[in-house]
XYZ file of C-alpha atoms in Angstrom:
784
model
C -54.966 21.813 15.807
C -53.994 25.256 16.307
C -51.277 26.095 13.703
C -49.390 29.234 15.154
C -46.358 30.381 12.792
C -43.139 31.811 14.667
C -40.882 33.323 11.930
C -37.927 32.712 14.347
C -38.206 29.023 14.068
C -36.834 26.807 11.466
C -40.254 25.315 10.475
C -41.568 25.840 6.995
C -45.153 27.228 6.592
C -47.914 25.568 4.448
C -50.256 28.608 4.077
C -52.685 27.314 1.462
C -56.385 26.895 3.016
C -57.015 23.762 1.215
C -60.074 23.024 3.384
C -61.746 25.095 1.496
C -60.581 24.754 -2.308
C -58.645 22.446 -3.830
C -56.587 22.715 -6.708
C -57.743 20.000 -9.542
C -55.466 21.042 -12.373
C -52.774 23.782 -13.009
C -51.698 25.039 -16.614
C -48.588 26.941 -17.123
C -47.575 29.033 -20.040
C -44.056 30.399 -19.528
C -40.951 31.732 -20.876
C -37.451 31.305 -19.854
C -35.214 34.344 -20.185
C -31.912 33.743 -19.281
C -30.963 37.190 -20.168
C -32.527 38.372 -17.236
C -32.358 35.285 -14.869
C -36.268 34.692 -15.003
C -39.230 32.810 -15.835
C -42.288 34.514 -16.682
C -46.003 34.387 -17.855
C -49.297 32.979 -16.566
C -50.684 30.181 -14.618
C -54.477 28.838 -14.580
C -55.906 27.174 -11.635
C -59.063 24.956 -11.846
C -60.494 24.534 -8.520
C -62.572 21.626 -6.979
C -64.260 21.486 -3.497
C -61.977 21.747 -0.491
C -60.586 18.887 1.706
C -63.284 19.478 4.571
C -65.873 18.345 2.244
C -64.068 14.866 1.379
C -64.364 11.756 3.390
C -61.051 10.701 4.559
C -60.360 7.200 3.312
C -57.150 6.559 5.582
C -57.550 3.479 8.513
C -55.990 6.098 10.726
C -57.794 8.818 13.084
C -59.440 11.854 11.324
C -56.859 14.359 11.239
C -58.351 17.352 9.952
C -60.253 19.282 12.606
C -62.560 21.604 10.806
C -64.415 25.008 12.165
C -67.136 26.840 10.315
C -66.344 28.620 7.079
C -67.123 31.972 8.667
C -63.763 31.787 10.612
C -62.361 31.636 7.092
C -63.481 34.447 5.481
C -62.576 37.918 4.907
C -64.037 41.010 6.726
C -63.622 44.465 5.440
C -62.976 47.009 8.038
C -64.844 49.770 6.627
C -64.513 52.090 3.607
C -61.076 53.571 2.528
C -60.074 55.013 -0.885
C -58.394 53.083 -3.519
C -56.687 55.313 -5.710
C -57.108 55.150 -9.583
C -54.688 52.782 -10.817
C -52.478 53.918 -13.596
C -48.364 53.679 -14.462
C -47.649 56.097 -11.112
C -49.737 54.316 -9.195
C -47.723 50.806 -9.927
C -44.193 52.525 -9.665
C -41.514 51.139 -7.689
C -42.489 53.749 -5.030
C -45.839 51.836 -4.294
C -46.009 51.563 -0.573
C -46.363 47.941 1.125
C -49.752 48.724 2.543
C -51.539 49.314 -0.439
C -53.881 46.461 -2.097
C -52.507 45.563 -5.773
C -55.573 45.648 -8.120
C -55.700 46.397 -11.743
C -58.812 48.100 -13.224
C -60.280 48.273 -16.588
C -58.396 51.504 -17.466
C -55.215 50.153 -16.419
C -53.702 49.821 -19.822
C -50.770 52.486 -18.982
C -49.755 49.932 -15.804
C -48.245 48.033 -19.264
C -45.653 48.704 -21.082
C -45.384 48.205 -25.024
C -44.659 44.640 -24.870
C -47.482 43.849 -22.481
C -45.082 43.564 -19.248
C -46.436 45.120 -16.270
C -44.616 47.978 -14.821
C -44.894 46.667 -11.214
C -41.199 46.018 -10.816
C -41.120 45.891 -6.761
C -44.554 45.547 -5.559
C -44.577 41.979 -5.339
C -44.248 38.922 -2.728
C -41.769 40.705 -0.400
C -44.677 42.603 0.869
C -45.091 41.631 4.678
C -48.100 42.165 7.023
C -49.747 44.312 4.682
C -53.518 45.307 5.532
C -55.757 44.712 2.880
C -57.437 48.620 2.418
C -60.089 48.635 -0.573
C -63.341 50.123 -0.909
C -65.189 46.959 -1.988
C -68.471 49.041 -2.493
C -69.670 46.304 0.042
C -68.728 47.733 3.254
C -69.023 45.300 6.162
C -69.522 42.517 4.256
C -67.439 39.170 4.442
C -65.498 38.104 1.534
C -63.778 34.627 1.315
C -59.672 34.929 1.056
C -58.068 32.331 -0.986
C -54.571 31.613 0.327
C -51.886 30.020 -1.990
C -48.165 29.401 -1.304
C -46.229 31.790 -2.821
C -42.430 33.228 -2.055
C -39.896 35.322 -4.088
C -42.425 35.776 -7.062
C -43.327 38.960 -8.532
C -47.195 38.912 -9.024
C -48.285 41.131 -11.484
C -52.112 40.241 -12.454
C -54.991 38.062 -10.976
C -58.070 37.795 -13.077
C -61.291 35.149 -13.186
C -61.098 33.167 -16.379
C -64.561 33.154 -18.608
C -64.714 29.612 -19.110
C -68.297 30.047 -20.117
C -66.984 31.846 -23.289
C -65.650 28.742 -24.648
C -67.300 26.705 -27.518
C -67.951 23.323 -27.239
C -68.157 22.591 -23.624
C -71.513 21.496 -23.800
C -71.311 17.840 -24.308
C -69.148 17.552 -21.146
C -70.849 19.535 -18.392
C -74.361 19.611 -17.334
C -74.273 23.161 -16.567
C -77.329 24.895 -18.396
C -76.678 28.374 -19.703
C -80.544 29.356 -19.073
C -80.855 28.746 -15.564
C -77.552 29.848 -13.952
C -75.960 33.170 -13.507
C -72.731 33.859 -15.475
C -70.813 33.573 -12.190
C -72.563 30.437 -11.362
C -72.527 29.176 -14.796
C -68.621 29.219 -14.911
C -68.451 27.663 -11.520
C -70.685 24.751 -12.597
C -68.355 24.478 -15.834
C -65.272 23.780 -13.825
C -66.941 21.414 -11.419
C -68.081 19.214 -13.992
C -64.448 19.604 -15.974
C -62.631 18.296 -12.908
C -64.938 15.366 -12.030
C -64.808 14.089 -15.927
C -64.215 10.475 -15.795
C -60.507 8.813 -16.248
C -61.612 7.594 -19.899
C -62.104 11.176 -21.006
C -58.803 12.238 -19.984
C -57.623 13.152 -23.420
C -61.057 15.444 -24.046
C -60.299 16.804 -20.421
C -56.880 17.888 -21.110
C -58.283 19.863 -24.643
C -61.244 21.453 -22.529
C -58.329 22.570 -19.997
C -56.330 24.116 -22.681
C -59.284 25.589 -24.485
C -60.564 27.277 -21.154
C -57.027 28.499 -20.064
C -56.945 30.572 -23.215
C -60.293 31.816 -22.560
C -60.555 35.726 -21.885
C -60.688 37.345 -18.320
C -63.643 38.379 -17.095
C -62.918 40.463 -13.786
C -59.684 41.125 -12.151
C -59.234 40.010 -8.763
C -57.806 41.709 -5.320
C -54.503 40.182 -4.327
C -52.251 40.502 -1.836
C -48.971 38.766 -0.715
C -46.634 38.440 2.267
C -43.327 36.258 2.817
C -45.064 32.953 2.229
C -48.186 33.264 0.590
C -50.261 35.156 -1.972
C -53.794 35.936 -0.731
C -56.876 36.652 -3.375
C -60.440 37.445 -2.664
C -63.377 38.452 -4.919
C -65.639 41.299 -3.799
C -69.262 39.899 -2.861
C -67.901 36.310 -3.165
C -68.771 35.394 0.522
C -67.925 31.587 0.656
C -65.556 29.520 -1.231
C -68.524 28.269 -3.379
C -69.143 31.664 -4.432
C -65.458 32.148 -5.393
C -64.213 31.647 -8.836
C -63.122 27.961 -9.714
C -60.763 29.082 -12.699
C -58.528 32.056 -12.302
C -55.526 33.318 -14.043
C -52.498 34.460 -12.509
C -49.890 36.847 -14.448
C -46.266 36.499 -12.319
C -42.684 36.061 -12.818
C -40.082 34.884 -10.922
C -36.962 36.383 -9.509
C -33.276 35.838 -10.225
C -32.694 34.630 -6.685
C -35.791 32.786 -6.256
C -34.993 29.935 -4.006
C -37.028 26.936 -6.046
C -34.914 27.157 -9.322
C -31.198 27.522 -9.857
C -29.521 29.491 -12.538
C -26.122 28.209 -13.159
C -24.006 27.079 -15.855
C -23.519 23.293 -16.872
C -20.061 21.432 -17.153
C -19.511 23.066 -20.578
C -20.192 26.522 -19.366
C -23.634 26.818 -20.948
C -26.354 28.342 -19.225
C -29.181 26.271 -17.501
C -31.714 26.691 -14.799
C -33.494 23.720 -13.010
C -35.650 22.783 -9.876
C -32.898 21.586 -7.564
C -35.372 20.488 -4.605
C -35.615 23.209 -2.599
C -36.606 23.287 1.039
C -39.521 25.563 -0.341
C -40.349 23.302 -2.877
C -41.941 24.814 -5.886
C -43.406 28.274 -4.460
C -40.947 30.446 -5.983
C -41.616 29.019 -9.325
C -45.520 28.985 -9.401
C -48.271 29.921 -7.137
C -49.415 26.908 -5.624
C -50.936 24.726 -3.140
C -48.087 23.046 -1.170
C -49.791 20.763 1.324
C -49.913 17.170 -0.054
C -53.406 16.582 0.223
C -53.850 19.136 -2.577
C -53.045 16.508 -5.461
C -53.623 17.839 -8.853
C -52.770 16.970 -12.224
C -50.731 19.842 -14.599
C -49.958 21.009 -18.150
C -47.111 23.198 -18.651
C -46.147 25.006 -22.108
C -42.710 26.407 -21.925
C -40.846 28.316 -24.577
C -37.186 28.976 -25.022
C -34.476 30.017 -27.143
C -33.929 27.169 -29.954
C -30.552 26.064 -28.610
C -32.150 25.073 -25.305
C -33.985 21.741 -24.125
C -36.773 21.604 -21.715
C -37.001 18.774 -19.579
C -40.224 18.455 -17.259
C -42.364 16.305 -15.057
C -44.515 15.078 -18.021
C -45.937 11.590 -19.305
C -45.303 12.363 -22.768
C -41.579 12.487 -24.481
C -42.280 16.138 -25.691
C -41.094 17.437 -28.754
C -40.084 21.033 -29.491
C -42.514 23.307 -31.889
C -40.813 26.090 -33.751
C -42.223 29.491 -32.962
C -40.627 32.771 -34.172
C -37.046 32.807 -35.469
C -34.644 31.195 -32.881
C -37.491 29.999 -30.715
C -38.917 27.001 -29.594
C -42.131 25.828 -27.620
C -42.328 22.610 -25.167
C -45.581 21.077 -23.978
C -45.344 18.424 -21.304
C -48.714 17.013 -19.210
C -49.552 14.541 -16.308
C -53.033 13.063 -15.624
C -52.051 11.149 -12.303
C -53.134 13.657 -9.598
C -49.745 14.463 -7.331
C -48.722 17.002 -5.201
C -47.256 20.291 -6.851
C -44.197 19.681 -4.775
C -43.266 16.734 -7.023
C -43.331 18.923 -10.150
C -39.797 19.544 -12.004
C -38.320 21.165 -14.899
C -34.679 21.754 -16.165
C -33.680 24.077 -19.390
C -30.331 23.750 -20.388
C -28.304 22.893 -23.749
C -28.524 18.966 -22.810
C -27.591 16.189 -25.455
C -29.546 13.259 -25.687
C -27.257 10.477 -25.094
C -27.893 7.431 -27.053
C -26.469 3.685 -26.453
C -24.248 2.044 -29.089
C -25.850 -0.394 -31.288
C -25.012 -3.575 -29.339
C -26.788 -6.696 -28.646
C -27.235 -5.462 -24.953
C -29.223 -2.222 -26.724
C -31.882 -5.112 -27.609
C -33.356 -4.301 -24.406
C -34.696 -0.908 -25.615
C -36.380 -2.222 -28.427
C -37.812 -5.447 -27.193
C -38.957 -4.251 -23.565
C -38.970 -0.105 -23.674
C -41.791 0.340 -26.474
C -44.583 2.556 -25.678
C -48.103 1.162 -24.626
C -50.332 0.507 -27.695
C -52.920 3.236 -27.986
C -55.599 0.853 -27.157
C -53.858 0.134 -23.987
C -53.536 4.118 -23.041
C -57.278 4.769 -23.014
C -57.994 2.804 -19.869
C -59.726 3.531 -16.491
C -59.172 2.374 -13.130
C -61.732 0.003 -11.522
C -63.122 -0.746 -8.199
C -59.750 -2.568 -7.320
C -57.607 0.969 -6.981
C -58.744 2.873 -3.848
C -57.376 6.150 -5.477
C -59.177 8.939 -6.986
C -59.984 8.373 -10.378
C -57.391 8.944 -13.270
C -55.845 6.660 -16.008
C -54.398 4.240 -13.778
C -51.305 2.043 -15.237
C -52.106 -0.433 -12.311
C -55.145 -1.657 -14.373
C -53.149 -2.174 -17.960
C -52.197 -5.756 -18.679
C -49.729 -4.327 -20.949
C -48.258 -2.117 -18.064
C -48.298 -5.005 -15.822
C -45.510 -6.923 -18.076
C -43.863 -3.665 -19.166
C -40.507 -4.407 -17.098
C -38.650 -1.903 -18.933
C -40.442 1.528 -19.538
C -39.088 4.065 -22.351
C -36.380 6.166 -21.330
C -34.007 8.785 -22.423
C -30.789 10.054 -21.042
C -29.705 13.683 -20.953
C -26.357 15.502 -20.051
C -23.956 18.095 -21.312
C -22.100 16.677 -24.134
C -18.836 16.667 -22.218
C -20.204 13.784 -19.978
C -21.243 11.648 -22.994
C -18.087 9.039 -22.629
C -19.257 8.898 -18.680
C -22.936 8.460 -19.604
C -21.848 5.570 -22.129
C -19.340 3.996 -19.945
C -21.363 3.878 -16.527
C -24.942 4.917 -16.884
C -26.391 4.102 -20.019
C -26.330 0.038 -19.722
C -27.187 -0.013 -16.098
C -30.862 1.675 -16.685
C -32.610 -1.473 -18.370
C -31.705 -4.046 -15.498
C -32.083 -1.850 -12.692
C -35.830 -0.782 -14.158
C -36.081 -4.594 -14.894
C -35.130 -5.279 -10.974
C -37.514 -2.939 -9.588
C -40.423 -4.288 -11.684
C -39.525 -7.899 -10.537
C -39.626 -6.627 -6.663
C -42.723 -4.442 -6.576
C -44.448 -5.090 -9.939
C -46.268 -2.165 -11.989
C -44.232 0.876 -13.144
C -46.141 3.515 -11.777
C -44.831 5.899 -14.537
C -45.096 5.378 -18.283
C -41.634 7.016 -19.103
C -38.475 8.064 -17.607
C -35.848 10.865 -18.344
C -32.656 11.125 -16.654
C -30.720 14.169 -16.470
C -27.118 14.343 -15.327
C -27.341 18.015 -13.511
C -24.975 20.921 -13.187
C -22.005 20.327 -10.351
C -24.056 22.762 -8.015
C -26.681 19.956 -7.450
C -26.576 19.746 -3.585
C -27.344 15.793 -3.492
C -26.468 12.767 -5.784
C -29.949 12.382 -7.377
C -33.784 13.463 -7.084
C -36.614 12.180 -8.406
C -39.800 13.258 -9.829
C -42.405 12.175 -11.835
C -41.058 10.888 -15.026
C -37.627 12.368 -14.823
C -34.685 11.983 -12.564
C -32.072 14.436 -11.934
C -28.860 12.809 -10.866
C -25.261 13.962 -9.921
C -22.427 13.844 -11.993
C -20.777 12.334 -8.964
C -22.531 9.049 -9.850
C -20.714 8.689 -13.152
C -17.753 6.891 -11.825
C -15.628 4.178 -13.203
C -17.232 1.141 -11.424
C -21.119 0.195 -11.663
C -21.493 0.263 -7.693
C -22.258 3.975 -6.839
C -24.062 4.723 -10.132
C -26.070 1.795 -10.034
C -27.137 1.773 -6.042
C -28.123 5.702 -6.675
C -30.114 4.928 -9.719
C -31.791 1.866 -7.784
C -32.119 4.667 -5.059
C -34.033 7.024 -7.335
C -36.183 4.523 -9.118
C -37.257 3.198 -5.835
C -39.017 6.610 -5.268
C -41.451 6.162 -8.600
C -43.242 3.590 -5.820
C -42.140 5.469 -2.554
C -42.412 9.168 -2.538
C -44.191 9.513 -5.391
C -46.736 7.184 -6.504
C -47.281 7.078 -2.576
C -46.782 9.929 -0.746
C -46.558 10.715 3.068
C -49.478 12.755 4.050
C -47.491 14.694 6.590
C -43.983 15.657 5.235
C -42.321 15.075 8.708
C -42.612 11.493 7.857
C -39.791 11.488 5.315
C -38.949 8.122 6.205
C -41.763 6.928 4.518
C -39.782 8.074 1.165
C -36.455 7.857 2.199
C -36.250 4.858 4.554
C -38.134 2.921 2.038
C -35.827 4.116 -1.126
C -32.501 3.387 1.109
C -33.772 -0.289 1.641
C -35.037 -1.156 -1.383
C -31.699 0.108 -3.487
C -29.880 -2.636 -2.137
C -32.205 -4.955 -3.151
C -33.044 -3.545 -6.562
C -29.003 -3.638 -7.107
C -28.781 -7.070 -6.089
C -31.526 -8.427 -8.720
C -29.998 -5.930 -11.192
C -26.422 -7.636 -10.835
C -28.079 -11.122 -10.741
C -25.819 -12.172 -7.606
C -26.420 -15.515 -5.893
C -28.108 -15.226 -3.388
C -25.550 -15.827 -1.028
C -23.455 -12.571 -2.624
C -26.208 -10.575 -2.297
C -26.524 -11.190 1.383
C -22.830 -10.412 1.751
C -23.160 -7.506 -0.151
C -25.886 -6.182 1.865
C -24.585 -7.056 5.221
C -21.507 -4.904 4.211
C -23.773 -1.983 3.426
C -25.839 -2.523 6.736
C -22.195 -2.491 8.402
C -21.286 1.033 6.827
C -24.917 2.393 7.318
C -24.978 1.515 10.976
C -21.515 3.535 11.833
C -22.777 6.551 9.746
C -25.780 6.256 11.717
C -23.784 6.011 15.233
C -21.998 9.095 14.016
C -24.716 11.190 13.022
C -27.014 10.405 16.137
C -23.687 11.773 17.937
C -23.363 15.141 16.542
C -26.975 16.106 15.977
C -29.495 17.320 18.347
C -32.191 15.002 19.647
C -35.365 16.653 18.420
C -34.128 15.888 14.635
C -33.515 12.405 15.026
C -37.004 11.698 15.554
C -38.696 10.075 12.716
C -42.188 11.126 13.501
C -41.289 14.463 15.358
C -45.183 15.767 15.580
C -46.156 12.506 17.341
C -49.637 12.062 17.667
C -50.146 15.427 15.877
C -48.996 14.133 12.953
C -51.343 14.583 10.089
C -53.092 17.321 12.016
C -53.806 20.456 10.035
C -55.486 23.377 11.274
C -59.201 24.355 10.278
C -58.549 26.227 7.014
C -55.612 23.769 5.907
C -52.716 25.449 6.996
C -49.873 23.628 8.889
C -45.832 23.683 9.357
C -43.067 21.380 8.398
C -41.039 20.650 11.685
C -37.845 21.753 10.989
C -38.537 22.345 7.173
C -36.137 25.334 6.709
C -33.532 24.344 9.113
C -30.287 24.147 6.773
C -28.554 21.495 8.567
C -31.456 19.027 8.029
C -30.620 18.532 3.992
C -27.021 16.886 5.228
C -28.704 14.438 7.857
C -29.751 11.088 6.875
C -31.492 10.003 9.925
C -34.792 9.579 8.155
C -32.562 7.317 5.331
C -30.558 5.277 7.821
C -33.462 4.688 10.664
C -36.086 4.341 8.351
C -33.814 1.649 6.522
C -32.838 -0.202 9.867
C -36.609 -0.244 10.938
C -37.462 -2.075 7.354
C -34.540 -4.096 7.370
C -35.501 -5.280 10.809
C -39.170 -6.069 9.974
C -38.146 -8.248 6.683
C -35.774 -10.097 9.105
C -38.377 -10.579 11.804
C -41.168 -11.429 9.696
C -39.053 -13.195 6.833
C -38.220 -11.283 3.664
C -40.537 -13.750 1.294
C -43.390 -12.631 3.637
C -42.726 -9.030 3.766
C -41.948 -8.683 0.063
C -44.866 -10.507 -0.917
C -46.820 -7.840 1.447
C -44.925 -5.190 0.198
C -46.014 -5.705 -3.351
C -49.572 -5.909 -2.124
C -49.265 -2.951 -0.169
C -48.184 -0.895 -3.281
C -51.226 -2.505 -5.344
C -53.720 -0.963 -2.754
C -52.061 2.191 -1.892
C -50.559 3.726 -5.091
C -52.086 7.314 -5.763
C -52.847 7.724 -2.106
C -51.041 9.724 0.828
C -50.377 7.380 3.947
C -49.161 7.700 7.395
C -46.686 5.668 9.447
C -49.798 3.752 10.849
C -51.310 2.923 7.268
C -48.362 0.963 6.454
C -47.460 -0.566 9.784
C -51.346 -1.508 10.502
C -51.751 -3.315 6.976
C -48.226 -5.177 7.444
C -48.955 -6.692 10.983
C -52.609 -7.269 9.857
C -51.244 -9.488 7.036
C -49.346 -11.679 9.434
C -50.941 -14.184 11.792
C -51.062 -13.259 15.328
C -48.793 -16.027 16.392
C -46.053 -14.744 13.999
C -45.839 -11.176 14.601
C -42.930 -12.106 17.288
C -44.587 -9.762 19.932
C -44.813 -6.690 17.492
C -47.605 -3.876 17.397
C -48.055 -0.751 15.946
C -48.150 0.976 19.269
C -44.511 -0.489 20.215
C -43.143 0.089 16.691
C -44.029 3.917 16.906
C -43.145 4.264 20.262
C -39.433 2.527 19.769
C -38.501 3.490 16.190
C -40.696 6.632 15.297
C -40.909 8.667 18.018
C -37.607 8.213 19.942
C -34.372 9.868 19.511
C -31.497 7.705 19.258
C -31.101 4.397 18.636
C -33.736 2.075 19.232
C -33.073 -0.916 21.836
C -33.873 -3.463 19.108
C -31.185 -2.188 16.739
C -28.561 -1.992 19.005
C -29.220 -5.898 20.122
C -29.340 -6.696 16.488
C -25.991 -4.990 15.668
C -24.656 -6.399 18.881
C -25.220 -9.895 18.023
C -24.152 -9.237 14.571
C -20.435 -8.857 13.959
C -19.700 -5.999 11.467
C -16.714 -8.052 10.687
C -14.389 -4.887 10.386
C -11.201 -6.673 9.025
C -13.491 -7.429 5.776
C -14.912 -4.118 5.528
C -11.298 -2.632 6.004
C -9.580 -4.780 2.989
C -12.642 -3.345 0.793
C -12.268 -0.093 1.352
C -8.427 -0.645 1.532
C -8.326 -1.854 -1.697
C -10.277 0.694 -3.327
C -8.297 3.622 -1.565
C -4.993 1.664 -2.944
C -6.328 1.654 -6.018
C -7.286 4.851 -6.579
C -3.968 5.933 -5.625
C -2.348 3.856 -7.999
C -4.584 5.144 -10.610
C -3.332 8.793 -9.824
C 0.450 7.745 -9.633
C 0.701 6.720 -13.157
C -0.345 9.052 -15.995
C -2.367 7.800 -18.452
C -4.427 9.421 -21.311
C -8.030 10.180 -20.282
C -11.103 10.210 -22.519
C -13.440 13.290 -22.610
C -15.935 12.983 -20.255
C -14.505 10.339 -18.247
C -13.692 10.628 -14.286
C -10.269 9.857 -12.300
C -12.175 7.847 -9.008
C -12.889 4.333 -8.938
C -15.581 5.283 -6.317
C -16.534 8.811 -5.174
C -17.105 7.718 -1.652
C -13.790 6.599 -1.723
C -12.307 9.775 -3.269
C -14.137 11.681 -0.636
C -12.540 9.275 2.186
C -9.541 9.834 0.696
C -9.601 13.468 0.717
C -10.579 13.097 4.702
C -7.568 11.256 4.973
C -5.569 13.902 3.307
C -6.870 16.256 5.547
C -6.383 14.435 8.535
C -2.564 13.605 7.622
C -1.782 16.775 6.401
C -0.767 15.176 2.920
C 0.301 18.245 1.078
C 1.033 16.784 -1.979
C -2.678 15.975 -2.424
C -3.965 19.511 -1.651
C -4.860 20.042 -4.841
C -7.189 17.116 -5.605
C -9.186 18.064 -2.106
C -9.563 21.686 -3.861
C -10.534 19.869 -7.203
C -13.270 17.729 -5.134
C -14.772 20.967 -3.572
C -15.309 22.240 -6.895
C -16.562 19.072 -8.752
C -18.487 17.342 -6.565
C -20.367 19.891 -4.619
C -23.072 17.059 -3.883
C -20.295 15.340 -1.408
C -17.880 18.117 -1.173
C -19.897 20.171 1.513
C -19.133 17.738 4.168
C -15.539 18.465 3.613
C -15.454 22.020 4.511
C -15.996 20.989 8.205
C -13.241 18.541 8.479
C -10.856 21.433 6.707
C -11.901 23.942 9.261
C -11.624 21.604 12.412
C -7.815 20.409 11.506
C -6.878 24.199 12.816
C -4.436 24.406 9.824
C -4.018 27.690 8.389
C -3.325 26.351 4.818
C -6.074 23.924 5.029
C -8.452 26.585 6.314
C -7.435 29.110 3.127
C -8.059 25.966 0.640
C -11.631 25.913 2.233
C -12.237 29.665 1.913
C -10.650 29.772 -1.571
C -12.642 26.438 -2.524
C -15.923 28.724 -1.035
C -15.514 31.656 -2.968
C -14.895 29.891 -6.411
C -18.424 27.754 -5.974
C -20.807 29.813 -3.701
C -22.529 31.635 -6.226
C -23.727 28.857 -7.488
C -24.672 26.813 -4.517
C -27.797 26.302 -3.460
C -28.860 28.606 -0.534
C -29.185 25.589 2.082
C -25.458 24.616 1.374
C -24.261 27.989 0.889
C -25.447 28.842 4.398
C -24.380 25.649 6.196
C -20.812 25.990 4.937
C -20.664 29.756 5.764
C -21.778 28.803 9.167
C -18.589 26.286 9.386
C -15.974 28.792 7.819
C -17.013 32.143 9.682
């Protein structure tokens, strides 16, 4: 596949050349500076062989088209002078066409605190030409490409892992039979290949190696989307260093993290699910095929709590006066895009002592140490790691250990709405899909500028405060949706990010199943509730398809090219940078209706038994749509497939815009019973009006509405009928519920009412500085 990046389009480039080298482990060592709004420090990357050397285990067609390595190595174009690197060379006036490199005599380039003085020479460099006196004129050097954006890269160096004592018993590398360069590469190669039952020793070795001294600085350059690194005299990926350290710092306006204030007005920073993922947090390999493990040590002022994607419930370690250090690790390889971090003045919300809280002590105990040191056996198809699916204790653990964090002002809402729902929702998910893929869970109520209702990452869920309502419904369903992502989206990921339905469609379908199980509803009540939600989703899908471009209605937009990458491993995510995409639900809704159609057609008992088996087979792996569909149909006798085939499902559901014919016929045959729907929604609106008409004493941290969705609908009615007495409620909704409030700006502007339009502009002015870039861009287009 010939990947050509057109910067005028809305596709997201994935630049890393993963075909040649794959990051196997990251170690981040970072300081959070709230005064300057930056995160700075270093990251050490440990590499293994590239994807081009690995066999594809998927049952689908071969998707990686490889070229000779010679096509992806750096060619020096001739000698040119490199000025001596001193403090003047690294001044802000440094030209964008100069190649950044630090030499041994470069101490003047650092200030007294060891900080690099290169304030401007960073990832804003565009279309630069490498210009270095390599001392190796005309020779070809391998070029490592990492995904990188909005970062100030200060220095890149090779790590001297051979200087670390005690690694001999874990590696086969011989100090006598190898050059220093080869010895370092062999040590890393052996280290990343250690068996799963040596995971503790492996993490310890990684940590000690990350603290080893540098043994030579590497040439680097960057453009808008990538960081390019090379070593003079390393012609191939096999000759390139397999452990490198990158010194860098983020930018206050970097797109991967949001610097904002929590509901108490205290500063905080967190990853908010940016369209560019984590490349503005640390240099990395973004393509999903680059599945890695990680460790992170993060330092912050003692008043802050650091939460992160990690298997351990980290406890702070005191440092110098007023500072704490937090350490997390992950041993299950996952794409770097799944990493999440949040630093703020969070308070842990613990349930009050009550009979219901016994669920915590009875079911949420950590695994015994003897069960933690297991390794996967031949029944798992993924790369080797300490897999919970092979542990009897993990398989029986219906409620994993969990914690809830939020600003202290939301303590009452968390106690009333969230804490008591977590055990039944976790237990329900376990009853449907089996073993929880992750050993523990943190849930954080994020600031009001969070652009969605929830986001799941390994071991941590970010939940919007909009979910903390006066009733169970929105909180419970949203919690079930995010829990479902532990299986679909995290433990099982899409090999091609354009197949977003493999994550969101499954989570949307499973949230209904989990929620009915959590409520322990009789079957007829569960079916009635699910049918009502299907009616609501059907109407939303119809509305969205009527108001969106056809190209963004397709679940598999790359069609037969899905999963293909260039010979280097680079690719693009179609529409990945389109700001409207984040507000579209076609992947959620169309994917949901496809899975609902398959379950009803093949029989729900048959379907969910298959789904449990599918999870057991494919956890820890990346899939394409065909993997799921092929295994599903192969598990059904041919005479019971109802004429379904992989080809016609792909054609009719995944690769076409609009509403699939089968879905149109299904919804036509099933009356959505609008009178029943109207009665339920109408009763909630009436309840909300009654609650707001009568004065009452409110607890600190409680919310006004029974349903945030009903509150949103109420605001729509206020705008439509120009009910001036409730305009203040619309304005409050725009500020307090930004995850859902974005949709109201369009309603305000199309009303063609001057007062409502002024309300929209005023509301935007109050929140725009804290909005994420995509939301702000969409609203700006609505208003101006």
